[in-house]
Amino acid sequence: MKGIVLAGGNGTRLQPLTLVGSKQLAPVYDKPMVYYPLSVLMLAGIDEVLLITRPAEIELFRRLFGCGGRLGMRIDYAGQEEPRGIADAFRIGADHIAGEDCALVLGDNLFHGAELPAVLRKSARELRGCVLFGQQVAEPQRFGVAEVDSKGRLLSIEEKPERPRSHLAIPGLYFFDGTVTDIARALRPSARGELEITDVLRAYLAQGRADLVRLGAGVTWLDVGTHESLLDAGRFVRDVQRRQGTHPGCVEEVALRMGFISADACYALGAEMGDSPYGQYVMERARAHRPAPAPAVFPEE
């Protein structure tokens, strides 16, 4: 499965912060925002990722991740001249997808939870067209909304409806089979001039190949698009790190857990940032992952 991180857009709701750079490079507590969605793709077992952003900001992301080799990955980059909608990512990334299954995550979405890796891998394994995720929210009219029947089967998808049919919001994380590029090419821009991800999902739904997977109470989803939500996300990460001792979005640790890199390679990455608490954490995780030395065996006298 291939991965795409969509980190484009103008970030107008976060101005003036975004006047000097990409929203997805803004700090969420102790790391850039983009670390969080990238780590989600990694937890799904994906090690080939295309990062789509504004052309002027490609070099900033490249400075952060390079070609991905240090994380045991391949990371490529592509420019999106104008924000033409989420589904535009499949047109830009058609060569990257190359007919394979793919996962798309929005660069301002944060997911965290102990159940998340298993949910992601199961959803990827059982993919039969597209998988969208759903989470119960208090104000569904702010999001895409999924309607399901009593057996959890997907019935309809609405984009920011005034009168939602359910409280199941659709986060910015989707799995698709290789036909998504053909579906995206056939789309026409919506009334607001964008290629809508909702139209892609509806095309799969019309084919009977769309499944919804609920994210349970054990998974947190944050959509970080405003100053207030950016502050909330930073507080959430800080609290998790203080209370649980784990670091959401730590790409070095995830690369180690997924077997993309060795403990020694992970330790070296942490050592480069060793003066920071983040670097210290990466080194600590690498040390904990190393196998214990075998007990000494002495010959009998």
XYZ file of C-alpha atoms in Angstrom:
301
model
C 0.000 0.000 0.000
C 1.223 3.495 -0.911
C 0.644 6.572 1.248
C -0.138 10.219 0.550
C 0.074 13.095 3.015
C -1.837 16.111 1.709
C -0.147 19.132 3.262
C -1.301 21.809 0.835
C -3.726 24.687 1.224
C -3.120 28.257 2.272
C -3.906 27.871 5.974
C -5.926 31.093 5.972
C -7.601 30.292 9.282
C -4.181 30.213 10.939
C -2.909 33.512 9.581
C -0.656 35.338 10.339
C 1.155 32.174 11.487
C 0.927 30.665 7.990
C 2.121 33.783 6.167
C 5.682 32.535 6.669
C 5.239 28.823 6.036
C 3.060 25.754 5.811
C 0.430 25.097 8.453
C 1.638 21.487 8.596
C 5.048 22.677 9.827
C 3.562 24.554 12.763
C 4.515 23.009 16.115
C 2.052 20.773 17.925
C 3.734 20.789 21.316
C 7.241 19.407 20.615
C 7.176 18.411 16.942
C 5.911 19.666 13.586
C 2.249 18.970 12.853
C 3.116 16.781 9.853
C 4.787 14.189 12.103
C 1.380 13.071 13.371
C -0.314 12.145 10.058
C 2.920 10.658 8.712
C 3.172 8.406 11.769
C -0.387 7.156 11.110
C 0.595 5.941 7.638
C 3.664 4.297 9.141
C 1.533 2.506 11.740
C -0.476 1.066 8.857
C 2.778 -0.473 7.572
C 3.300 2.049 4.775
C 6.893 2.933 3.948
C 6.403 4.679 0.564
C 4.845 8.103 0.925
C 4.157 11.062 -1.357
C 3.952 14.398 0.434
C 1.931 17.000 -1.479
C 2.333 20.656 -0.566
C 2.675 24.105 -2.086
C 5.661 24.220 -4.472
C 7.400 26.962 -2.498
C 7.382 24.774 0.618
C 8.623 21.478 -0.816
C 12.197 22.249 0.219
C 11.120 22.898 3.805
C 9.608 19.424 4.046
C 12.577 17.923 2.226
C 14.848 19.513 4.824
C 12.811 17.771 7.496
C 12.566 14.277 5.986
C 14.986 14.132 3.054
C 14.261 11.110 0.875
C 12.963 9.239 3.926
C 15.928 6.853 4.073
C 16.810 7.784 7.646
C 13.392 6.453 8.679
C 13.720 3.371 6.497
C 11.189 4.839 4.089
C 10.914 6.416 0.676
C 9.388 9.895 0.770
C 8.745 11.789 -2.452
C 7.329 15.277 -2.933
C 4.910 16.947 -5.325
C 3.542 20.461 -5.631
C -0.080 21.563 -5.628
C -0.156 25.026 -7.187
C -3.613 25.907 -5.862
C -5.899 24.221 -3.314
C -8.125 22.343 -5.767
C -9.717 19.980 -3.257
C -8.692 16.822 -1.426
C -9.448 14.541 -4.390
C -6.884 16.441 -6.446
C -4.273 14.459 -4.496
C -5.155 11.353 -6.544
C -4.518 13.171 -9.809
C -1.220 14.578 -8.590
C -0.249 11.232 -7.053
C -1.394 8.946 -9.882
C 2.159 7.894 -10.813
C 2.991 7.327 -7.147
C -0.085 5.138 -6.608
C 0.558 3.262 -9.864
C -2.565 1.139 -9.561
C -1.835 -0.062 -6.016
C -3.906 0.313 -2.865
C -3.293 3.628 -1.161
C -4.010 5.591 1.998
C -4.587 9.339 2.102
C -4.245 11.349 5.296
C -4.710 15.082 5.685
C -1.688 16.875 7.036
C -3.621 18.636 9.794
C -5.292 15.552 11.292
C -3.955 13.967 14.481
C -4.890 10.427 15.571
C -3.791 8.650 18.728
C -4.787 5.536 20.613
C -3.542 2.102 21.608
C -6.175 0.464 19.374
C -5.225 2.496 16.311
C -2.431 0.335 14.778
C -4.593 -2.807 14.815
C -7.557 -0.931 13.321
C -5.402 0.468 10.534
C -3.779 -2.821 9.595
C -7.076 -4.730 9.664
C -8.733 -2.094 7.486
C -5.882 -2.222 4.975
C -5.932 -6.012 4.924
C -9.691 -6.228 4.331
C -9.893 -3.377 1.808
C -12.351 -4.159 -0.990
C -12.764 -0.693 -2.501
C -12.551 2.113 0.003
C -12.561 2.422 3.774
C -13.559 5.602 5.522
C -13.489 6.015 9.259
C -16.142 7.408 11.550
C -16.076 8.950 14.975
C -18.902 10.214 17.164
C -18.775 14.015 17.591
C -20.969 16.630 19.233
C -21.119 18.986 16.219
C -21.264 16.830 13.077
C -22.356 19.739 10.867
C -18.723 20.909 10.852
C -17.572 17.750 9.048
C -18.409 15.186 6.430
C -21.040 12.930 7.986
C -21.721 9.221 7.470
C -25.109 7.594 7.887
C -25.178 3.874 8.695
C -27.920 1.299 9.240
C -28.465 -0.833 12.342
C -25.784 -3.268 11.161
C -23.196 -0.544 10.612
C -23.452 -0.607 6.826
C -22.814 2.704 5.115
C -25.952 4.318 3.659
C -25.016 7.893 2.767
C -22.323 10.547 2.985
C -22.992 14.268 3.383
C -20.561 17.179 3.396
C -21.137 19.587 6.303
C -24.933 19.158 6.315
C -27.140 21.690 8.090
C -29.238 18.835 9.470
C -26.932 15.835 9.901
C -28.464 12.366 9.716
C -26.029 11.117 12.353
C -23.251 12.218 14.664
C -20.635 10.129 12.830
C -18.023 12.515 11.479
C -15.577 11.364 8.793
C -11.933 12.152 9.704
C -9.277 13.006 7.126
C -7.990 9.452 6.703
C -9.053 7.145 3.871
C -7.995 3.835 2.294
C -8.602 3.156 -1.416
C -7.884 0.528 -3.998
C -6.006 1.399 -7.171
C -9.121 2.487 -9.091
C -9.250 5.730 -7.091
C -7.134 7.520 -9.701
C -9.665 6.706 -12.438
C -12.514 7.914 -10.230
C -10.659 11.147 -9.454
C -9.932 11.813 -13.132
C -13.658 11.569 -13.909
C -14.686 14.105 -11.249
C -16.009 17.562 -12.046
C -15.353 20.488 -9.689
C -18.069 21.230 -7.161
C -19.911 24.532 -6.803
C -16.979 25.842 -4.795
C -14.558 24.896 -7.575
C -12.906 21.927 -5.857
C -12.596 18.194 -6.454
C -14.422 16.857 -3.430
C -13.343 13.771 -1.508
C -17.024 13.239 -0.724
C -17.689 12.639 -4.437
C -14.952 9.991 -4.516
C -16.482 8.245 -1.497
C -19.943 8.396 -3.051
C -18.633 6.798 -6.245
C -17.396 3.806 -4.239
C -20.647 3.745 -2.263
C -22.638 3.614 -5.512
C -20.542 0.594 -6.547
C -21.249 -1.118 -3.218
C -17.544 -1.021 -2.328
C -17.418 1.493 0.531
C -17.025 0.424 4.158
C -17.076 2.515 7.305
C -14.925 1.591 10.291
C -15.768 3.261 13.567
C -12.941 4.686 15.641
C -13.833 3.732 19.188
C -13.583 5.763 22.357
C -9.985 4.571 22.697
C -8.881 6.573 19.648
C -8.567 10.361 19.729
C -8.979 12.370 16.532
C -8.157 16.073 16.343
C -8.671 18.289 13.289
C -6.079 21.050 13.718
C -7.212 23.953 11.560
C -7.665 26.923 13.889
C -5.607 28.689 16.521
C -7.840 27.242 19.229
C -7.580 23.656 17.932
C -3.816 24.058 17.514
C -3.562 25.019 21.165
C -5.876 22.137 22.175
C -3.780 19.653 20.193
C -0.593 20.845 21.859
C -2.161 20.445 25.287
C -3.415 16.983 24.406
C 0.055 15.827 23.305
C 1.661 17.373 26.370
C -0.796 15.628 28.688
C -0.330 12.222 27.007
C 3.431 12.542 27.268
C 3.325 13.586 30.915
C 0.778 11.025 32.075
C 1.576 8.013 29.905
C 5.241 8.551 29.092
C 4.588 7.942 25.379
C 5.100 10.459 22.578
C 2.308 10.587 19.962
C 3.649 11.222 16.474
C 7.253 10.232 17.220
C 8.202 9.044 13.730
C 11.565 7.660 14.834
C 9.944 5.427 17.442
C 7.255 4.292 14.979
C 9.914 3.466 12.383
C 11.639 1.335 15.017
C 8.419 -0.400 16.102
C 7.462 -1.176 12.503
C 10.887 -2.625 11.725
C 11.780 0.101 9.211
C 15.018 0.887 11.077
C 17.221 -0.808 13.660
C 17.611 0.214 17.293
C 21.090 1.516 16.518
C 19.775 3.680 13.680
C 16.998 4.986 15.913
C 19.473 5.798 18.664
C 21.642 7.716 16.191
C 18.654 9.828 15.142
C 17.918 10.628 18.764
C 21.560 11.462 19.469
C 21.450 14.139 16.776
C 18.761 15.875 18.869
C 20.194 14.757 22.191
C 20.053 18.194 23.822
C 16.244 18.198 23.549
C 13.770 16.137 25.594
C 12.498 14.728 22.300
C 15.956 13.472 21.337
C 16.406 11.982 24.800
C 13.100 10.137 24.411
C 14.110 8.696 21.025
C 17.385 7.415 22.481
C 15.556 5.938 25.461
C 13.133 4.065 23.182
C 16.034 2.753 21.114
C 17.808 1.485 24.237
C 14.618 -0.212 25.444
C 14.209 -1.941 22.077
C 17.675 -3.444 22.005
C 17.763 -7.122 22.949
C 19.144 -7.854 26.395
C 22.647 -9.296 26.328
C 22.820 -13.056 26.682
C 23.847 -14.227 30.148
C 27.455 -15.200 30.514
C 28.090 -18.931 30.445
C 31.071 -20.212 32.361
C 32.567 -23.695 31.859
C 32.121 -26.109 34.717
C 35.211 -26.745 36.738
